[in-house]
Each structure stands twice: as structure tokens, then as C-alpha cells.
Amino acid sequence: MPKRSQFTLAIATVQRRDAVQQQLDALAKGNSFPGAIATVRDRGGRVRTYTAGVADLTTRGPVPRDSRVRVGSNTKPFTATVVLQLVGEGKVDLDAPIDRYLPGMVRGDGLDGRRITVRQLLQHTSGIPDYDDVLAGDYLKLQHVYWEPRELVDVALKHKASFPPGTSWEYSNTNYILAGLLVQKVTGRPVGEEITRRVIDRIGLRDTYWPALGDQTIAGPHPHGYYKTTPNGRNVDVTELEPSPAWSAGAIVSTPADLNRFFTALIDGRLLRPAQLKEMLTTVPAPGLDVTPGGRYGLGIAARPLPCGGYAWGHGGDIFGFETRNEVTTDGREAALAVTSMPTTEADAKRVAAALDTALCQ
């Protein structure tokens, strides 16, 4: 017979697993999210993958347990990691102006790359507007349109600065397009190649990749991703899309399991030297970062208070067709989940956040 403490732990584990599955089933029920997948690692080191809903609204097949999805802004921590590796190698100065590396590129109304630092880009305190606010207006017309990174920056620079650099916080994809251009200028190699060599291959993320130029598909097993603008609108299949508008701010394809591996390796110090990891994990208040209050942002990574106490580290990502939410804790818990459509209401966004909380806290 097992000891009582072991027996109690076993019951608690089953209850936790049931709660996670129930949350995913609820997410996939109704018209909000056709499919959902999550991979969870608990305090005891047990890992389980959950699925719910359907992978394809036409065939109604199940979501593959090893599903790859577009992870959107979860790309930003990969980009930030490469920048901070370059800092550790003495090739980039966090507090140098971006103009040192990309001379003359950032100029506009209240925008001057001679006064905006690399740190402020990674921290979203630069004041540079978000190009995505413009491109997202009529997405289906742009679904298969290729964009050069410099074109994305130029879209943003047509607009006035949101605030003087360093005086506030505002999430902007433009910051990470500039970070990707910085990587290319310093290394002389494509940013996707550097991310692959320095991060993906280094820690063995076998289901994670940077899309090749012109590749609009998702390689390997995957659910379809859907797009709509209203809760009861028609689901449009956007599984195949041009990822270049996301680039170093959001182009990577991965799995929930690989996202967990990446973030755990990151906070465990396997990708950055101690000094650079400390810089990454030094946070500032980030109002409006998530649907739950109290979030803070470091350099390409966020910290969020958990309802069960303590903080979790992660990021999350939204890209047409998919939303991912994921966090890890310093005591070894991991949770990453993906749904196959972006939320159209705050209530749906909160349901995804609640599912992540359940996975980390139960």
C-alpha cells in the first residue's frame, strides 16, 4: 500500500489533470476556438499533453498531440535572447543608441534613433509606434503579401512617437523588427539563421523552426488556424499565410512542449550568461500587457503574478489563426497552451488566461 501522502498526491494529480482537460474542453466548445492543445509539467516533473476540439472544421478530425502552431510574439524572447548573447560577447551595448547599429533608420515625429537605446527596444519603452496597428486593419487582403522588414519599420515611422523614450511602456512589434535588423547588422547573417543556431539547435527544440523565405505553410502535424472579426462571424481558414509581416517579432513555428523547454532553459541560465540573464529578468511595470493585472516586462520576457501565489515567467503570442499562452516557474512548473483562433472578445481572452492559471496552479 502507498503511504497516505503518496496516495493524496496521486489523487491531487488526477484532479489537476481533470481540471486542465475540462478547461480545454470548455475553450473548444462553442464558436470561439475550434481546437486547443496544452502541455503541462507539474511540481513532480510529470508531463502531459491535452487536446480538445477539432483540427479542421471541414474534416472534423482530432487535434494532433504533437501539433505545431504559429507562436506569434513568443518569437520575441528568441530574438531578445540572441541580442543578449551578442551583448555577452561584447558585440552589442544594451545602453547604446540603436543608431549606432542602424544609423539613420529611426527618424520621425518625436522619433530619433540617437536617443533610443537597445534596452528600450527590448523592453518596449522606446515610444516607437506599432506597425501592426496599421496592417491588421483588413488582414485578409494582406494574408499572402510579402513585406521587407524595413517596410514594416517605415509604416511605423509615419506615425508620431507614443512618448519620449524611457518615460512609459507600450507594446510595439516595431521594436522587435528593429532588434532583428540589429542582429543581422552585427552578425552579418539572417536573423532566422542566428536564432536557429544560437537557440533552437543549441537546446534541441526539434519541433521549432523559423519559416524559410516564401514558405506560407506549417510543416509537420498541425491543426488549421482560423480568422474572424466577431464572436459569431464566419471562420476563415488562414493556416497558410505570409509570415514576413511578423518576422523577428512573431514568425516562429513551435509546439507547446517546445515552448516549455525553451522558457525553462532560458530562466535556468542555459542560454545566457548570468549578467545578461539578470538584465533580461529585470522588469518594469507593463500596464495593459495581459488581461490580468500586475504584469511586468523585462527584455523579451514577462512576469505575471499567479492566483496561487508567486510569479511565472513567459510571454505569449497572437498571430492570425493562433493564440499561444505559456509560462514557467522557478520551481519547475511549465504550462503552454494554444488555441486555433485569436480571441475576439475580452471574455474569451480571459478564458484562455484562466486555463493557463489552472494548469500552473492546480
Short mmCIF file of C-alpha atoms in Angstrom, two decimals:
data_model
loop_
_atom_site.label_atom_id
_atom_site.label_comp_id
_atom_site.label_asym_id
_atom_site.label_seq_id
_atom_site.Cartn_x
_atom_site.Cartn_y
_atom_site.Cartn_z
CA MET A 1 0.00 0.00 0.00
CA PRO A 2 1.30 3.51 -0.78
CA LYS A 3 1.85 5.90 2.06
CA ARG A 4 -1.04 8.27 2.70
CA SER A 5 0.97 11.26 1.45
CA GLN A 6 1.70 9.46 -1.83
CA PHE A 7 -1.94 8.45 -2.20
CA THR A 8 -3.10 12.01 -1.56
CA LEU A 9 -0.61 13.31 -4.11
CA ALA A 10 -1.88 10.82 -6.69
CA ILE A 11 -5.49 11.96 -6.17
CA ALA A 12 -4.45 15.60 -6.39
CA THR A 13 -2.60 14.92 -9.62
CA VAL A 14 -5.67 13.28 -11.20
CA GLN A 15 -7.87 16.18 -10.08
CA ARG A 16 -5.41 18.67 -11.56
CA ARG A 17 -5.26 16.79 -14.83
CA ASP A 18 -9.05 16.62 -14.97
CA ALA A 19 -9.28 20.35 -14.33
CA VAL A 20 -6.92 21.13 -17.21
CA GLN A 21 -8.83 18.89 -19.60
CA GLN A 22 -12.11 20.47 -18.51
CA GLN A 23 -10.72 23.93 -19.21
CA LEU A 24 -9.57 22.93 -22.69
CA ASP A 25 -12.89 21.22 -23.45
CA ALA A 26 -14.68 24.43 -22.43
CA LEU A 27 -12.41 26.52 -24.65
CA ALA A 28 -13.15 24.33 -27.68
CA LYS A 29 -16.88 24.25 -27.03
CA GLY A 30 -18.90 26.85 -28.91
CA ASN A 31 -17.81 29.20 -31.67
CA SER A 32 -14.69 30.80 -30.21
CA PHE A 33 -11.86 28.31 -30.67
CA PRO A 34 -12.14 25.27 -32.98
CA GLY A 35 -9.25 23.48 -31.32
CA ALA A 36 -6.94 23.65 -28.33
CA ILE A 37 -3.75 21.93 -27.16
CA ALA A 38 -1.71 22.24 -23.97
CA THR A 39 1.41 20.66 -22.49
CA VAL A 40 1.84 20.84 -18.72
CA ARG A 41 4.64 19.86 -16.35
CA ASP A 42 3.73 19.77 -12.66
CA ARG A 43 5.83 20.15 -9.50
CA GLY A 44 6.63 16.45 -9.53
CA GLY A 45 8.07 16.61 -13.03
CA ARG A 46 5.17 14.79 -14.69
CA VAL A 47 4.42 15.98 -18.23
CA ARG A 48 1.12 15.57 -20.01
CA THR A 49 -0.30 16.89 -23.28
CA TYR A 50 -4.03 17.63 -23.58
CA THR A 51 -6.12 18.29 -26.69
CA ALA A 52 -9.69 19.38 -27.31
CA GLY A 53 -11.90 20.29 -30.25
CA VAL A 54 -11.07 19.62 -33.89
CA ALA A 55 -8.03 20.22 -36.04
CA ASP A 56 -10.02 21.09 -39.15
CA LEU A 57 -13.59 22.40 -39.32
CA THR A 58 -14.11 20.56 -42.61
CA THR A 59 -12.88 17.07 -41.78
CA ARG A 60 -13.59 17.35 -38.00
CA GLY A 61 -10.50 15.28 -37.17
CA PRO A 62 -8.89 15.46 -33.71
CA VAL A 63 -6.10 17.88 -32.82
CA PRO A 64 -2.74 16.05 -33.11
CA ARG A 65 -0.98 15.66 -29.77
CA ASP A 66 2.29 16.80 -31.36
CA SER A 67 0.70 19.81 -33.07
CA ARG A 68 2.88 22.61 -34.38
CA VAL A 69 1.38 26.09 -34.39
CA ARG A 70 2.44 29.60 -35.25
CA VAL A 71 3.53 31.07 -31.91
CA GLY A 72 3.45 34.76 -32.85
CA SER A 73 5.03 37.02 -30.28
CA ASN A 74 6.62 34.09 -28.49
CA THR A 75 9.25 34.75 -31.15
CA LYS A 76 10.30 37.90 -29.26
CA PRO A 77 12.06 36.03 -26.42
CA PHE A 78 14.07 34.11 -29.03
CA THR A 79 15.11 37.39 -30.68
CA ALA A 80 15.90 39.01 -27.33
CA THR A 81 18.00 36.00 -26.32
CA VAL A 82 20.18 36.38 -29.42
CA VAL A 83 20.60 40.13 -28.80
CA LEU A 84 21.63 39.44 -25.20
CA GLN A 85 24.06 36.75 -26.31
CA LEU A 86 25.66 39.39 -28.53
CA VAL A 87 25.78 41.70 -25.51
CA GLY A 88 27.60 38.97 -23.58
CA GLU A 89 30.06 38.61 -26.45
CA GLY A 90 30.81 42.33 -26.34
CA LYS A 91 29.31 42.97 -29.78
CA VAL A 92 26.28 44.96 -28.63
CA ASP A 93 25.87 47.53 -25.85
CA LEU A 94 22.43 47.44 -24.24
CA ASP A 95 22.53 51.14 -23.42
CA ALA A 96 23.92 52.29 -26.75
CA PRO A 97 21.54 54.08 -29.12
CA ILE A 98 20.07 51.93 -31.86
CA ASP A 99 21.52 54.47 -34.27
CA ARG A 100 24.97 53.03 -33.56
CA TYR A 101 23.93 49.80 -35.26
CA LEU A 102 21.27 51.03 -37.69
CA PRO A 103 22.44 54.57 -38.48
CA GLY A 104 19.74 56.93 -39.69
CA MET A 105 17.00 54.30 -39.78
CA VAL A 106 14.84 55.60 -36.92
CA ARG A 107 13.74 59.15 -37.68
CA GLY A 108 10.25 60.60 -37.41
CA ASP A 109 7.91 62.82 -35.44
CA GLY A 110 9.37 62.60 -31.94
CA LEU A 111 11.43 59.59 -33.03
CA ASP A 112 15.21 59.65 -33.13
CA GLY A 113 17.37 56.53 -33.07
CA ARG A 114 20.17 58.56 -31.49
CA ARG A 115 18.03 58.81 -28.32
CA ILE A 116 16.52 55.32 -28.23
CA THR A 117 18.63 52.54 -26.72
CA VAL A 118 18.79 48.83 -27.49
CA ARG A 119 17.46 48.17 -23.98
CA GLN A 120 14.42 50.36 -24.64
CA LEU A 121 13.63 48.37 -27.78
CA LEU A 122 13.72 45.04 -25.96
CA GLN A 123 11.80 46.48 -23.00
CA HIS A 124 9.09 48.23 -25.07
CA THR A 125 9.94 51.61 -23.55
CA SER A 126 11.13 53.18 -26.82
CA GLY A 127 7.92 55.03 -27.71
CA ILE A 128 8.10 53.73 -31.29
CA PRO A 129 4.57 53.08 -32.64
CA ASP A 130 3.42 49.59 -33.62
CA TYR A 131 3.24 48.95 -37.37
CA ASP A 132 0.85 46.09 -36.64
CA ASP A 133 -1.89 48.56 -35.67
CA VAL A 134 -1.93 49.63 -39.33
CA LEU A 135 -1.52 46.26 -41.06
CA ALA A 136 -4.16 44.46 -39.01
CA GLY A 137 -6.99 46.65 -40.28
CA ASP A 138 -8.06 44.48 -43.24
CA TYR A 139 -5.99 41.35 -42.79
CA LEU A 140 -7.44 39.07 -45.47
CA LYS A 141 -6.24 41.44 -48.19
CA LEU A 142 -2.69 41.11 -46.83
CA GLN A 143 -2.72 37.39 -45.97
CA HIS A 144 -0.32 36.44 -48.78
CA VAL A 145 1.57 39.73 -49.19
CA TYR A 146 5.32 39.70 -48.59
CA TRP A 147 6.88 42.55 -46.58
CA GLU A 148 10.51 43.51 -46.16
CA PRO A 149 11.48 44.30 -42.55
CA ARG A 150 12.44 47.86 -43.47
CA GLU A 151 8.97 48.39 -44.96
CA LEU A 152 7.42 47.44 -41.61
CA VAL A 153 9.62 49.96 -39.81
CA ASP A 154 8.71 52.65 -42.32
CA VAL A 155 4.99 52.03 -41.73
CA ALA A 156 5.52 52.70 -38.03
CA LEU A 157 7.70 55.76 -38.58
CA LYS A 158 4.88 57.55 -40.41
CA HIS A 159 3.23 57.98 -37.03
CA LYS A 160 4.12 60.20 -34.09
CA ALA A 161 6.06 58.79 -31.16
CA SER A 162 3.82 57.39 -28.43
CA PHE A 163 6.00 59.01 -25.73
CA PRO A 164 9.60 60.15 -25.19
CA PRO A 165 11.93 57.13 -24.90
CA GLY A 166 12.21 55.68 -21.42
CA THR A 167 9.23 57.55 -19.96
CA SER A 168 6.50 54.92 -20.32
CA TRP A 169 5.72 51.40 -21.54
CA GLU A 170 3.81 50.33 -24.66
CA TYR A 171 3.96 47.04 -26.53
CA SER A 172 5.19 47.54 -30.08
CA ASN A 173 6.14 44.89 -32.64
CA THR A 174 8.29 47.50 -34.38
CA ASN A 175 10.79 47.30 -31.52
CA TYR A 176 11.50 43.66 -32.35
CA ILE A 177 11.71 44.18 -36.09
CA LEU A 178 14.48 46.68 -35.30
CA ALA A 179 16.07 44.14 -32.92
CA GLY A 180 16.10 41.60 -35.75
CA LEU A 181 17.72 44.10 -38.09
CA LEU A 182 20.31 44.82 -35.38
CA VAL A 183 21.16 41.10 -35.16
CA GLN A 184 21.64 40.91 -38.91
CA LYS A 185 23.82 44.03 -38.99
CA VAL A 186 26.07 42.83 -36.17
CA THR A 187 26.38 39.18 -37.21
CA GLY A 188 26.22 39.57 -40.98
CA ARG A 189 23.76 36.65 -41.11
CA PRO A 190 19.94 36.35 -41.38
CA VAL A 191 18.21 36.67 -38.01
CA GLY A 192 16.35 33.37 -38.53
CA GLU A 193 19.67 31.60 -39.04
CA GLU A 194 21.09 33.12 -35.87
CA ILE A 195 18.00 32.17 -33.84
CA THR A 196 18.20 28.63 -35.20
CA ARG A 197 21.91 28.21 -34.48
CA ARG A 198 22.09 30.02 -31.16
CA VAL A 199 18.81 28.90 -29.58
CA ILE A 200 16.75 26.26 -31.39
CA ASP A 201 19.59 23.87 -32.23
CA ARG A 202 21.53 24.62 -29.07
CA ILE A 203 18.84 23.25 -26.76
CA GLY A 204 17.41 20.69 -29.19
CA LEU A 205 13.97 22.10 -29.99
CA ARG A 206 13.12 19.52 -32.64
CA ASP A 207 9.62 20.84 -33.39
CA THR A 208 10.54 24.52 -33.59
CA TYR A 209 11.66 26.32 -36.71
CA TRP A 210 12.00 29.64 -38.49
CA PRO A 211 9.98 29.56 -41.76
CA ALA A 212 12.04 29.66 -44.93
CA LEU A 213 11.66 32.65 -47.20
CA GLY A 214 8.35 32.37 -49.04
CA ASP A 215 7.11 29.36 -47.06
CA GLN A 216 3.49 30.01 -46.10
CA THR A 217 2.76 26.52 -44.78
CA ILE A 218 3.22 24.84 -41.41
CA ALA A 219 5.48 21.80 -41.70
CA GLY A 220 4.58 18.65 -39.79
CA PRO A 221 1.40 17.78 -37.87
CA HIS A 222 -0.73 20.83 -37.13
CA PRO A 223 -4.30 22.00 -36.67
CA HIS A 224 -5.78 24.57 -39.01
CA GLY A 225 -5.82 28.18 -37.86
CA TYR A 226 -8.90 30.36 -38.29
CA TYR A 227 -9.67 34.06 -38.51
CA LYS A 228 -12.79 36.04 -37.75
CA THR A 229 -13.51 39.55 -36.51
CA THR A 230 -16.63 38.97 -34.41
CA PRO A 231 -17.60 36.22 -31.95
CA ASN A 232 -20.25 34.76 -34.28
CA GLY A 233 -18.50 35.59 -37.54
CA ARG A 234 -17.50 33.15 -40.24
CA ASN A 235 -14.29 31.21 -39.58
CA VAL A 236 -11.85 31.78 -42.45
CA ASP A 237 -9.01 29.27 -42.76
CA VAL A 238 -5.72 31.20 -42.57
CA THR A 239 -3.43 28.24 -41.89
CA GLU A 240 -1.36 29.23 -44.90
CA LEU A 241 -0.20 32.81 -44.66
CA GLU A 242 2.80 35.00 -45.37
CA PRO A 243 4.82 35.17 -42.11
CA SER A 244 7.10 38.06 -43.16
CA PRO A 245 4.92 40.76 -41.54
CA ALA A 246 5.70 39.06 -38.21
CA TRP A 247 9.40 38.37 -38.88
CA SER A 248 11.62 38.71 -35.76
CA ALA A 249 8.56 39.84 -33.79
CA GLY A 250 6.46 36.75 -34.48
CA ALA A 251 7.34 34.31 -37.29
CA ILE A 252 8.41 31.14 -35.41
CA VAL A 253 6.52 27.82 -35.58
CA SER A 254 6.70 25.59 -32.49
CA THR A 255 4.76 23.30 -30.16
CA PRO A 256 3.54 23.91 -26.60
CA ALA A 257 6.05 21.30 -25.40
CA ASP A 258 8.96 23.07 -27.09
CA LEU A 259 7.85 26.44 -25.73
CA ASN A 260 8.02 24.96 -22.25
CA ARG A 261 11.51 23.60 -22.93
CA PHE A 262 12.69 26.94 -24.28
CA PHE A 263 11.46 29.08 -21.40
CA THR A 264 12.73 26.65 -18.76
CA ALA A 265 16.16 26.56 -20.42
CA LEU A 266 16.12 30.35 -20.54
CA ILE A 267 15.33 31.03 -16.88
CA ASP A 268 17.61 28.17 -15.82
CA GLY A 269 20.56 30.01 -17.38
CA ARG A 270 21.30 27.58 -20.22
CA LEU A 271 21.12 30.22 -22.94
CA LEU A 272 22.52 33.37 -21.37
CA ARG A 273 25.42 34.27 -19.11
CA PRO A 274 24.41 35.31 -15.57
CA ALA A 275 24.89 39.03 -16.18
CA GLN A 276 22.71 39.01 -19.30
CA LEU A 277 20.05 36.80 -17.71
CA LYS A 278 19.86 39.25 -14.82
CA GLU A 279 19.28 42.08 -17.31
CA MET A 280 16.58 40.07 -19.09
CA LEU A 281 14.72 39.34 -15.85
CA THR A 282 14.85 42.94 -14.58
CA THR A 283 11.31 44.16 -15.16
CA VAL A 284 9.28 47.34 -15.37
CA PRO A 285 5.52 47.76 -14.92
CA ALA A 286 3.66 46.81 -18.10
CA PRO A 287 0.10 48.15 -17.91
CA GLY A 288 -2.19 46.51 -20.42
CA LEU A 289 0.22 43.66 -21.12
CA ASP A 290 -2.35 40.97 -20.33
CA VAL A 291 -5.96 40.56 -19.29
CA THR A 292 -4.84 40.02 -15.69
CA PRO A 293 -3.34 42.98 -13.79
CA GLY A 294 0.12 43.20 -12.28
CA GLY A 295 2.21 42.10 -15.25
CA ARG A 296 5.79 43.30 -15.65
CA TYR A 297 8.11 43.19 -18.65
CA GLY A 298 11.82 42.52 -18.82
CA LEU A 299 13.86 42.20 -22.00
CA GLY A 300 11.71 39.98 -24.17
CA ILE A 301 10.09 38.14 -21.27
CA ALA A 302 7.21 38.91 -18.94
CA ALA A 303 6.49 38.18 -15.30
CA ARG A 304 2.92 37.71 -14.08
CA PRO A 305 1.54 37.11 -10.58
CA LEU A 306 -0.24 33.78 -10.22
CA PRO A 307 -3.54 33.45 -8.36
CA CYS A 308 -1.96 30.65 -6.29
CA GLY A 309 0.95 32.88 -5.29
CA GLY A 310 4.32 33.79 -6.73
CA TYR A 311 5.24 34.80 -10.26
CA ALA A 312 5.56 32.93 -13.53
CA TRP A 313 7.79 33.82 -16.47
CA GLY A 314 6.71 33.65 -20.09
CA HIS A 315 5.39 35.67 -22.97
CA GLY A 316 2.50 34.55 -25.16
CA GLY A 317 1.72 35.26 -28.78
CA ASP A 318 -1.09 36.18 -31.13
CA ILE A 319 -0.93 35.75 -34.88
CA PHE A 320 -3.77 35.30 -37.32
CA GLY A 321 -5.03 31.74 -36.84
CA PHE A 322 -3.50 31.06 -33.43
CA GLU A 323 -3.03 32.30 -29.89
CA THR A 324 -0.45 30.83 -27.51
CA ARG A 325 -0.19 31.49 -23.79
CA ASN A 326 2.65 29.98 -21.78
CA GLU A 327 4.57 30.38 -18.55
CA VAL A 328 7.10 28.55 -16.41
CA THR A 329 8.05 28.89 -12.76
CA THR A 330 11.36 28.67 -10.97
CA ASP A 331 10.19 25.55 -9.10
CA GLY A 332 9.85 23.58 -12.33
CA ARG A 333 6.21 24.00 -13.32
CA GLU A 334 5.52 24.56 -17.02
CA ALA A 335 2.36 25.22 -18.98
CA ALA A 336 1.83 26.20 -22.60
CA LEU A 337 -1.43 26.16 -24.49
CA ALA A 338 -2.57 27.11 -27.96
CA VAL A 339 -5.99 27.79 -29.43
CA THR A 340 -6.67 27.86 -33.15
CA SER A 341 -8.14 31.33 -33.45
CA MET A 342 -7.38 34.64 -31.82
CA PRO A 343 -9.94 35.80 -29.23
CA THR A 344 -12.48 38.33 -30.48
CA THR A 345 -13.67 39.37 -27.01
CA GLU A 346 -12.03 40.15 -23.69
CA ALA A 347 -14.12 37.39 -22.13
CA ASP A 348 -12.58 34.81 -24.47
CA ALA A 349 -9.09 36.14 -23.75
CA LYS A 350 -9.78 35.75 -20.04
CA ARG A 351 -10.93 32.17 -20.55
CA VAL A 352 -7.59 31.32 -22.16
CA ALA A 353 -5.74 33.02 -19.30
CA ALA A 354 -7.82 31.11 -16.75
CA ALA A 355 -6.94 27.82 -18.43
CA LEU A 356 -3.25 28.67 -18.11
CA ASP A 357 -3.73 29.53 -14.43
CA THR A 358 -5.43 26.18 -13.86
CA ALA A 359 -2.55 24.34 -15.49
CA LEU A 360 0.03 26.10 -13.31
CA CYS A 361 -1.87 26.24 -10.02
CA GLN A 362 -3.98 23.10 -9.64
#
